[in-house]
Short mmCIF file of C-alpha atoms in Angstrom, two decimals:
data_model
loop_
_atom_site.label_atom_id
_atom_site.label_comp_id
_atom_site.label_asym_id
_atom_site.label_seq_id
_atom_site.Cartn_x
_atom_site.Cartn_y
_atom_site.Cartn_z
CA MET A 213 119.68 165.26 106.83
CA ILE A 214 116.08 164.30 106.87
CA ALA A 215 114.70 163.72 110.33
CA ALA A 216 111.24 162.21 110.53
CA LEU A 217 108.83 164.02 112.80
CA ALA A 218 106.95 162.42 115.65
CA MET A 219 103.68 161.11 114.35
CA VAL A 220 100.54 160.40 116.30
CA PHE A 221 98.61 159.62 119.47
CA ALA A 222 96.04 156.88 118.97
CA ALA A 223 92.34 157.61 119.24
CA GLY A 224 91.04 157.41 122.76
CA CYS A 225 87.59 155.95 122.23
CA THR A 226 88.09 152.84 120.13
CA GLN A 227 87.55 149.24 121.05
CA GLN A 228 90.71 147.24 121.65
CA PRO A 229 91.52 144.84 118.79
CA GLU A 230 91.89 141.20 119.71
CA ARG A 231 95.45 140.48 120.79
CA VAL A 232 97.31 137.58 119.22
CA ASP A 233 100.83 136.37 119.93
CA ALA A 234 101.65 135.77 116.29
CA ALA A 235 100.00 136.07 112.92
CA PRO A 236 98.15 132.88 111.90
CA PRO A 237 99.60 130.92 108.99
CA ALA A 238 98.58 131.93 105.51
CA PRO A 239 95.80 129.80 103.99
CA THR A 240 97.00 127.14 101.56
CA GLY A 241 94.00 127.19 99.22
CA LYS A 242 92.90 130.09 97.07
CA GLN A 243 90.17 132.07 98.78
CA THR A 244 87.63 134.47 97.36
CA LEU A 245 87.12 137.40 99.71
CA PRO A 246 84.27 139.88 99.52
CA ALA A 247 85.25 143.10 97.78
CA ARG A 248 86.25 145.87 100.14
CA ALA A 249 84.55 149.23 99.81
CA VAL A 250 86.94 152.01 98.81
CA TYR A 251 86.55 155.60 100.03
CA ASP A 252 88.32 158.56 98.45
CA PRO A 253 89.15 159.85 100.98
CA PRO A 254 87.82 158.00 104.04
CA ALA A 255 85.67 160.13 106.33
CA LYS A 256 85.62 157.56 109.13
CA PHE A 257 87.07 154.23 110.18
CA GLY A 258 85.64 151.14 111.84
CA THR A 259 86.94 151.56 115.36
CA GLN A 260 85.53 148.19 116.44
CA ALA A 261 86.95 146.25 113.50
CA GLY A 262 90.67 146.94 113.80
CA VAL A 263 93.22 144.16 113.25
CA LEU A 264 96.61 144.12 114.92
CA MET A 265 99.60 144.69 112.70
CA PRO A 266 102.67 142.43 112.87
CA TRP A 267 104.97 143.44 115.72
CA GLU A 268 107.76 144.20 113.25
CA ALA A 269 105.90 147.31 112.01
CA SER A 270 106.42 149.22 115.26
CA SER A 271 109.16 147.30 117.07
CA GLY A 272 111.23 149.69 119.18
CA LEU A 273 109.67 152.75 117.56
CA LEU A 274 107.19 153.77 120.27
CA SER A 275 107.92 155.78 123.39
CA ILE A 276 106.20 155.34 126.74
CA GLY A 277 102.76 156.86 126.37
CA GLY A 278 102.22 155.68 122.81
CA THR A 279 103.94 158.20 120.55
CA TRP A 280 106.32 157.56 117.70
CA LEU A 281 109.95 158.38 118.41
CA SER A 282 110.77 161.70 116.79
CA ASP A 283 113.61 160.35 114.65
CA SER A 284 111.78 157.26 113.38
CA LYS A 285 110.27 156.54 110.00
CA ILE A 286 107.39 154.11 109.88
CA PRO A 287 108.74 151.09 107.92
CA VAL A 288 105.43 150.47 106.17
CA ALA A 289 103.79 151.02 102.77
CA LEU A 290 100.10 150.64 101.91
CA HIS A 291 98.79 149.17 98.66
CA LYS A 292 95.05 148.56 98.37
CA ASP A 293 94.11 146.35 101.33
CA LYS A 294 97.68 145.16 101.88
CA VAL A 295 100.36 146.50 104.18
CA TYR A 296 104.03 145.91 103.39
CA VAL A 297 106.33 145.96 106.41
CA ALA A 298 110.10 146.22 105.93
CA THR A 299 112.79 145.13 108.36
CA LEU A 300 116.55 144.91 107.89
CA ASP A 301 116.24 141.24 106.90
CA ARG A 302 112.73 140.65 105.53
CA LEU A 303 109.64 142.12 103.88
CA LEU A 304 106.24 141.10 105.22
CA THR A 305 102.89 141.20 103.42
CA PHE A 306 99.90 141.68 105.72
CA ASN A 307 96.29 141.53 104.55
CA THR A 308 94.15 144.05 106.42
CA THR A 309 90.93 142.32 105.36
CA THR A 310 91.77 138.92 106.85
CA GLY A 311 94.32 140.00 109.43
CA LEU A 312 96.72 137.39 108.05
CA LEU A 313 100.41 137.55 107.33
CA THR A 314 100.42 136.24 103.76
CA ALA A 315 104.06 136.41 102.65
CA THR A 316 107.58 136.80 104.01
CA ILE A 317 110.29 137.83 101.56
CA THR A 318 113.92 137.38 102.58
CA SER A 319 117.24 137.98 100.84
CA THR A 320 119.08 135.16 99.10
CA ALA A 321 122.34 136.11 100.82
CA ASP A 322 122.67 136.33 104.60
CA ALA A 323 121.35 139.58 106.05
CA LEU A 324 123.90 141.55 108.06
CA SER A 325 121.25 142.34 110.71
CA VAL A 326 118.24 140.34 111.85
CA LEU A 327 115.34 141.99 113.67
CA SER A 328 114.22 140.33 116.90
CA GLU A 329 111.15 141.30 118.88
CA ASN A 330 111.64 144.50 120.94
CA ASP A 331 114.66 145.48 118.84
CA ARG A 332 114.36 148.83 117.11
CA ASN A 333 113.30 148.41 113.48
CA ASN A 334 115.60 150.82 111.65
CA ALA A 335 114.51 149.79 108.16
CA ALA A 336 113.32 152.46 105.74
CA PRO A 337 109.78 152.19 104.39
CA PRO A 338 109.41 150.02 101.28
CA VAL A 339 108.30 151.80 98.11
CA VAL A 340 105.46 150.77 95.80
CA THR A 341 106.16 151.82 92.22
CA PRO A 342 103.48 153.64 90.20
CA GLY A 343 101.82 152.18 87.11
CA ALA A 344 99.60 149.30 86.09
CA ASN A 345 101.93 146.58 87.41
CA PRO A 346 103.39 147.95 90.64
CA LEU A 347 106.34 146.43 92.43
CA VAL A 348 107.32 146.67 96.08
CA LEU A 349 110.97 147.65 96.36
CA ALA A 350 112.96 146.83 99.49
CA PRO A 351 116.78 146.80 99.93
CA PHE A 352 118.79 144.64 102.33
CA PHE A 353 122.39 144.79 103.53
CA VAL A 354 123.71 141.25 102.95
CA ARG A 355 126.91 139.22 103.01
CA ARG A 356 128.14 136.57 100.59
CA PRO A 357 130.52 134.18 102.39
CA GLY A 358 134.00 133.61 101.05
CA VAL A 359 134.73 130.53 98.93
CA GLY A 360 138.29 129.30 98.42
CA THR A 361 140.45 132.32 97.68
CA GLN A 362 137.40 134.51 97.12
CA ALA A 363 136.89 136.80 100.14
CA ALA A 364 133.51 137.36 101.72
CA THR A 365 131.62 140.30 100.25
CA ASN A 366 129.07 142.72 101.66
CA PHE A 367 126.59 144.28 99.25
CA ILE A 368 123.01 145.53 98.91
CA GLU A 369 120.36 143.18 97.57
CA LEU A 370 117.44 145.11 96.08
CA THR A 371 114.29 142.98 95.91
CA ALA A 372 111.32 143.70 93.66
CA THR A 373 108.10 141.95 94.68
CA ASP A 374 104.98 141.74 92.52
CA THR A 375 102.01 143.26 94.36
CA SER A 376 99.54 140.82 92.76
CA SER A 377 101.28 137.57 93.64
CA ASP A 378 103.51 138.81 96.49
CA LYS A 379 106.32 136.81 94.92
CA VAL A 380 109.78 138.16 94.16
CA GLU A 381 109.94 139.33 90.55
CA TRP A 382 113.68 139.95 90.54
CA ARG A 383 116.71 140.78 92.68
CA LEU A 384 119.60 143.10 91.94
CA PRO A 385 122.96 143.22 93.77
CA LEU A 386 124.41 146.70 94.33
CA THR A 387 128.10 147.16 95.08
CA LEU A 388 128.71 149.07 98.29
CA PRO A 389 130.84 152.24 98.03
CA SER A 390 134.36 152.15 99.43
CA TRP A 391 133.52 154.50 102.32
CA THR A 392 131.32 151.79 103.90
CA LYS A 393 134.34 149.58 104.59
CA ASP A 394 135.40 151.47 107.72
CA GLY A 395 132.47 149.98 109.66
CA SER A 396 130.55 153.22 110.19
CA PRO A 397 126.78 152.92 110.72
CA ARG A 398 124.88 153.05 107.45
CA THR A 399 121.34 153.05 106.19
CA VAL A 400 119.83 152.16 102.83
CA SER A 401 116.51 153.26 101.39
CA VAL A 402 114.54 153.42 98.19
CA VAL A 403 113.97 157.17 97.98
CA GLY A 404 111.34 157.01 95.26
CA ALA A 405 110.53 155.66 91.83
CA SER A 406 108.87 156.36 88.52
CA GLU A 407 107.45 153.55 86.39
CA LYS A 408 110.90 153.07 84.82
CA VAL A 409 113.56 154.20 87.31
CA ALA A 410 114.05 153.75 91.05
CA ILE A 411 116.47 155.69 93.25
CA VAL A 412 118.37 153.92 96.04
CA THR A 413 120.57 155.79 98.52
CA VAL A 414 123.02 154.40 101.07
CA SER A 415 124.28 156.85 103.68
CA THR A 416 125.93 157.03 107.08
CA GLY A 417 123.70 156.81 110.11
CA ALA A 418 122.91 159.74 112.37
CA SER A 419 125.38 158.43 114.96
CA SER A 420 128.31 158.42 112.55
CA LEU A 421 131.27 160.74 113.17
CA PHE A 422 131.34 161.69 109.49
CA SER A 423 128.74 161.93 106.74
CA ALA A 424 128.81 160.14 103.42
CA ALA A 425 126.28 159.00 100.85
CA THR A 426 126.03 157.25 97.50
CA THR A 427 122.99 157.17 95.24
CA TYR A 428 122.09 154.64 92.52
CA GLY A 429 119.72 155.04 89.59
CA ILE A 430 118.07 151.67 88.82
CA ASP A 431 116.44 150.70 85.52
CA LEU A 432 113.32 148.78 86.57
CA THR A 433 112.82 147.26 83.12
CA ALA A 434 116.37 146.17 82.31
CA ARG A 435 117.02 145.48 86.00
CA ARG A 436 120.43 147.12 86.06
CA VAL A 437 122.26 150.10 87.51
CA LEU A 438 121.98 153.13 85.22
CA TRP A 439 124.27 155.47 87.15
CA THR A 440 125.95 155.96 90.52
CA LYS A 441 126.76 159.23 92.25
CA ASP A 442 129.02 159.51 95.31
CA ARG A 443 128.59 162.25 97.94
CA PHE A 444 124.98 162.71 96.79
CA GLU A 445 122.12 161.85 99.15
CA ALA A 446 118.87 161.75 97.20
CA THR A 447 115.81 162.90 99.11
CA ALA A 448 113.07 163.35 96.49
CA VAL A 449 111.97 161.91 93.15
CA THR A 450 109.61 164.16 91.21
CA GLY A 451 108.83 163.98 87.52
CA ASN A 452 112.08 163.18 85.69
CA ILE A 453 114.27 164.74 88.40
CA VAL A 454 115.94 163.30 91.49
CA ALA A 455 116.85 166.01 94.00
CA GLY A 456 118.87 165.99 97.17
CA GLU A 457 122.06 167.12 98.87
CA LEU A 458 125.58 166.98 97.42
CA GLU A 459 128.48 167.30 99.83
CA THR A 460 131.61 169.17 98.73
CA SER A 461 134.73 167.05 98.28
CA ASP A 462 136.23 168.31 101.54
CA GLY A 463 132.98 167.77 103.45
CA THR A 464 132.70 171.42 104.48
CA TYR A 465 129.46 172.41 102.77
CA GLU A 466 126.47 170.96 100.96
CA SER A 467 124.39 172.20 98.07
CA ALA A 468 120.95 171.30 96.77
CA ARG A 469 121.20 169.51 93.44
CA GLY A 470 118.86 168.18 90.79
CA TYR A 471 119.84 165.35 88.43
CA ASP A 472 118.16 163.71 85.47
CA LEU A 473 116.40 160.59 86.71
CA LEU A 474 117.37 158.47 83.69
CA THR A 475 120.95 159.59 83.04
CA GLY A 476 122.18 161.12 86.31
CA THR A 477 123.16 164.27 84.42
CA GLU A 478 123.16 167.43 86.53
CA ARG A 479 120.17 169.67 85.77
CA TRP A 480 120.75 172.39 88.36
CA ARG A 481 122.77 173.24 91.47
CA GLY A 482 122.12 175.44 94.47
CA GLU A 483 124.51 177.50 96.56
CA ASP A 484 126.83 175.95 99.13
CA ARG A 485 125.18 175.91 102.56
CA LEU A 486 125.69 174.71 106.11
CA ASN A 487 123.40 172.10 107.70
CA LEU A 488 121.42 171.69 104.49
CA ASP A 489 118.14 169.79 104.55
CA VAL A 490 116.25 169.17 101.29
CA THR A 491 112.85 167.54 101.64
CA PRO A 492 110.00 166.84 99.20
CA ALA A 493 106.95 169.08 99.35
CA GLY A 494 104.69 167.45 96.80
CA PRO A 495 105.33 166.84 93.09
CA HIS A 496 106.15 170.46 92.24
CA LEU A 497 108.11 171.80 95.23
CA LEU A 498 111.12 171.14 97.44
CA LEU A 499 111.54 172.62 100.91
CA VAL A 500 115.14 173.69 101.49
CA GLN A 501 116.35 174.61 104.98
CA ALA A 502 119.95 175.60 105.73
CA GLN A 503 122.32 178.17 107.19
CA ASN A 504 124.39 180.67 105.24
CA LYS A 505 127.95 179.37 104.90
CA ASP A 506 129.41 182.86 105.53
CA ASP A 507 127.19 183.63 108.53
CA TYR A 508 125.66 180.66 110.34
CA ARG A 509 123.25 183.03 112.14
CA VAL A 510 121.39 183.52 108.85
CA HIS A 511 118.82 180.76 108.40
CA ILE A 512 117.34 179.95 105.01
CA GLN A 513 113.90 178.45 104.37
CA GLN A 514 112.80 178.34 100.74
CA PHE A 515 110.51 176.46 98.40
CA LEU A 516 112.30 175.47 95.18
CA ASP A 517 111.09 174.25 91.80
CA PRO A 518 112.54 170.70 91.58
CA ALA A 519 112.76 170.92 87.78
CA THR A 520 114.95 174.04 87.70
CA GLY A 521 116.15 174.72 91.25
CA THR A 522 114.73 178.26 91.15
CA VAL A 523 113.20 179.75 94.29
CA LYS A 524 109.41 179.75 94.08
CA HIS A 525 108.70 181.38 97.43
CA GLU A 526 110.27 182.08 100.79
CA ALA A 527 108.96 179.76 103.48
CA PRO A 528 107.84 180.95 106.93
CA GLU A 529 110.73 181.42 109.34
CA ASP A 530 109.22 179.10 111.93
CA ILE A 531 108.73 176.21 109.47
CA ALA A 532 112.12 174.73 110.39
CA GLY A 533 111.82 171.09 111.41
CA SER A 534 108.40 170.62 109.83
CA ARG A 535 107.15 167.78 107.65
CA CYS A 536 105.40 168.51 104.35
CA ASP A 537 102.85 166.25 102.63
CA HIS A 538 100.98 166.65 99.36
CA ASP A 539 97.21 166.24 99.58
CA GLY A 540 96.91 164.51 96.20
CA HIS A 541 95.14 167.53 94.72
CA ASN A 542 96.81 170.95 94.67
CA THR A 543 97.85 171.67 98.26
CA VAL A 544 100.98 171.03 100.31
CA VAL A 545 100.41 170.71 104.05
CA CYS A 546 103.37 171.30 106.38
CA SER A 547 103.09 170.45 110.06
CA TRP A 548 105.36 171.04 113.04
CA ASN A 549 105.22 169.83 116.60
CA GLN A 550 107.37 170.17 119.68
CA GLY A 551 106.03 168.70 122.87
CA ASN A 552 102.42 169.86 123.05
CA LEU A 553 102.89 172.75 120.61
CA TYR A 554 101.61 172.34 117.04
CA LYS A 555 101.58 174.41 113.85
CA VAL A 556 100.07 173.76 110.43
CA TRP A 557 100.53 175.60 107.12
CA ALA A 558 98.90 174.96 103.74
CA PHE A 559 100.50 176.15 100.49
CA ASN A 560 99.55 176.10 96.83
CA ASP A 561 101.53 173.19 95.42
CA ARG A 562 102.86 175.15 92.41
CA THR A 563 103.34 178.73 93.58
CA ALA A 564 104.08 177.95 97.26
CA SER A 565 101.80 180.82 98.26
CA LEU A 566 100.30 180.46 101.73
CA LEU A 567 96.62 179.42 101.72
CA TRP A 568 95.97 179.23 105.47
CA GLN A 569 97.66 178.38 108.75
CA LEU A 570 96.88 177.28 112.29
CA PRO A 571 96.80 178.32 115.06
CA ASP A 572 94.67 181.31 114.08
CA GLN A 573 94.17 183.58 117.08
CA THR A 574 91.74 185.88 115.27
CA ALA A 575 89.40 182.95 114.64
CA ASN A 576 90.13 181.37 118.04
CA ARG A 577 91.37 178.18 116.37
CA ILE A 578 94.16 175.93 117.58
CA ALA A 579 96.40 173.69 115.49
CA PRO A 580 95.89 169.93 115.61
CA ARG A 581 98.65 167.38 115.67
CA VAL A 582 98.65 166.33 112.01
CA THR A 583 99.07 162.60 111.50
CA ALA A 584 98.30 162.09 107.78
CA VAL A 585 97.33 163.98 104.64
CA TRP A 586 95.56 162.19 101.80
CA ASN A 587 93.37 163.15 98.85
CA GLY A 588 92.14 166.51 100.06
CA ARG A 589 91.86 165.63 103.74
CA ILE A 590 94.03 166.25 106.79
CA TYR A 591 93.78 163.76 109.66
CA GLY A 592 94.92 164.68 113.13
CA LYS A 593 94.09 165.02 116.77
CA THR A 594 93.52 167.59 119.50
CA ASN A 595 92.61 167.11 123.16
CA ASP A 596 89.05 166.77 121.86
CA GLY A 597 89.97 163.61 119.95
CA PRO A 598 90.56 162.67 116.30
CA LEU A 599 89.40 165.11 113.63
CA ALA A 600 89.66 165.87 109.92
CA LEU A 601 90.19 169.14 108.06
CA ASP A 602 89.67 170.20 104.46
CA SER A 603 93.22 170.56 103.15
CA GLN A 604 92.47 173.46 100.80
CA THR A 605 90.52 175.63 103.25
CA GLY A 606 91.57 174.31 106.66
CA ALA A 607 87.92 174.03 107.69
CA ASP A 608 86.87 171.42 110.24
CA LEU A 609 84.93 168.61 108.58
CA PRO A 610 81.70 167.52 110.28
CA THR A 611 82.39 163.77 110.35
CA ARG A 612 84.81 162.61 113.02
CA PRO A 613 87.11 159.87 111.67
CA GLY A 614 87.20 157.88 114.92
CA VAL A 615 90.99 157.43 114.78
CA ALA A 616 93.89 159.66 113.79
CA PRO A 617 95.70 157.54 111.19
CA PHE A 618 99.30 158.25 110.30
CA LEU A 619 99.08 156.19 107.10
CA VAL A 620 95.86 156.02 105.09
CA ASN A 621 94.44 154.97 101.74
CA GLY A 622 90.95 154.23 100.47
CA TYR A 623 90.83 150.91 102.33
CA THR A 624 92.63 151.36 105.63
CA GLY A 625 93.95 153.74 108.25
CA LEU A 626 96.89 152.73 110.45
CA ALA A 627 96.75 154.11 113.97
CA LEU A 628 97.60 153.15 117.53
CA SER A 629 94.98 151.37 119.61
CA PRO A 630 93.85 153.01 122.86
CA ALA A 631 96.16 153.13 125.85
CA PRO A 632 97.56 151.30 127.63
CA GLU A 633 98.18 148.82 124.79
CA ASP A 634 99.10 151.36 122.07
CA ASP A 635 99.30 148.60 119.48
CA LEU A 636 99.73 149.39 115.82
CA THR A 637 96.34 148.58 114.30
CA ALA A 638 94.77 148.62 110.83
CA TYR A 639 91.27 150.13 110.94
CA PRO A 640 89.00 149.66 107.90
CA ALA A 641 87.61 152.71 106.13
CA THR A 642 83.83 152.68 106.57
CA GLY A 643 82.59 155.94 105.11
#
């Protein structure tokens, strides 16, 4: 299943942000803050103006030396100048302008797990829905205690928080599938959303002895479950399709599948494979990696059309284990790292044809460690420090960004502060 890649070293020449033991309390009165400048995309960040993120955002996710653990997903979403941090029992709103923690959202029922400092935060990133009135979606595993003859019940509580007020708009209980009752490790995530439908998947953890998954289609307007599909682990929402991996009834093989986002009706199915991994590669492509079920020595790497399941292009053989990000324009950037070895490919986001790749020995160019891709720009780092590339051409851009953010928008870049602290820090975009 999807394994998140290791992310980023922090920039080595930035000023340390002021350390605080806890976020100050949110102001009680309404404040008018100066408007933040927005850069699309940011060319540089204010390395002397970083504010420390809440400890929950990186708790237990960093290795010695300040790198993200290879199997960790950053439990954070950006929206304008806010950062939303998910844990297994709460959702935090952090303002990167003021450096204040402004809201804490918890479940109404008791959370099954509570994050303490230095524990590993295994929560999936929250998802901000598109549209004029976005919501922040975050699911929690919770337990309703028994009353009288009514037994205690475990379920998922999906919370939808308004991004303007940071107050809960609604909550929706989701019944857990029967396979969760054996006590196996499980994870829950919002895979993606359109303006009308969100996709939630619950699956076994990586340490489980068997694999299982159930996916829910959620109507965001009516606030109800539209459809449920067992044995299907959704991995991508694109257009009106949700794509992912369906396990055969006997658990022997998996196949890539595409379902209608609104109805859950099957749109297409791929061949049965071994060790299947379906990952998003922008709005118009899926990257499928697997082994042939009849000969495990045959490895398959293909770009598929998520609307039809047809193969658009064969992917490079050495792309296995890479992460792909859309640049917001017309390019998909895939990056791979193992130890101190790095590779980068750029593909047309519709045809999957290769545009450029690094390293390029003929041009005497090395590959950077890619940390983020956003709106036509690639952010990363080499031994020479943070840098930025043009995503369509791969050319080095003249302005050094100052940090190598792993999450970025027009307001903020999230990166690690210089060693030895290696604190998760929000740096303002300044140019």
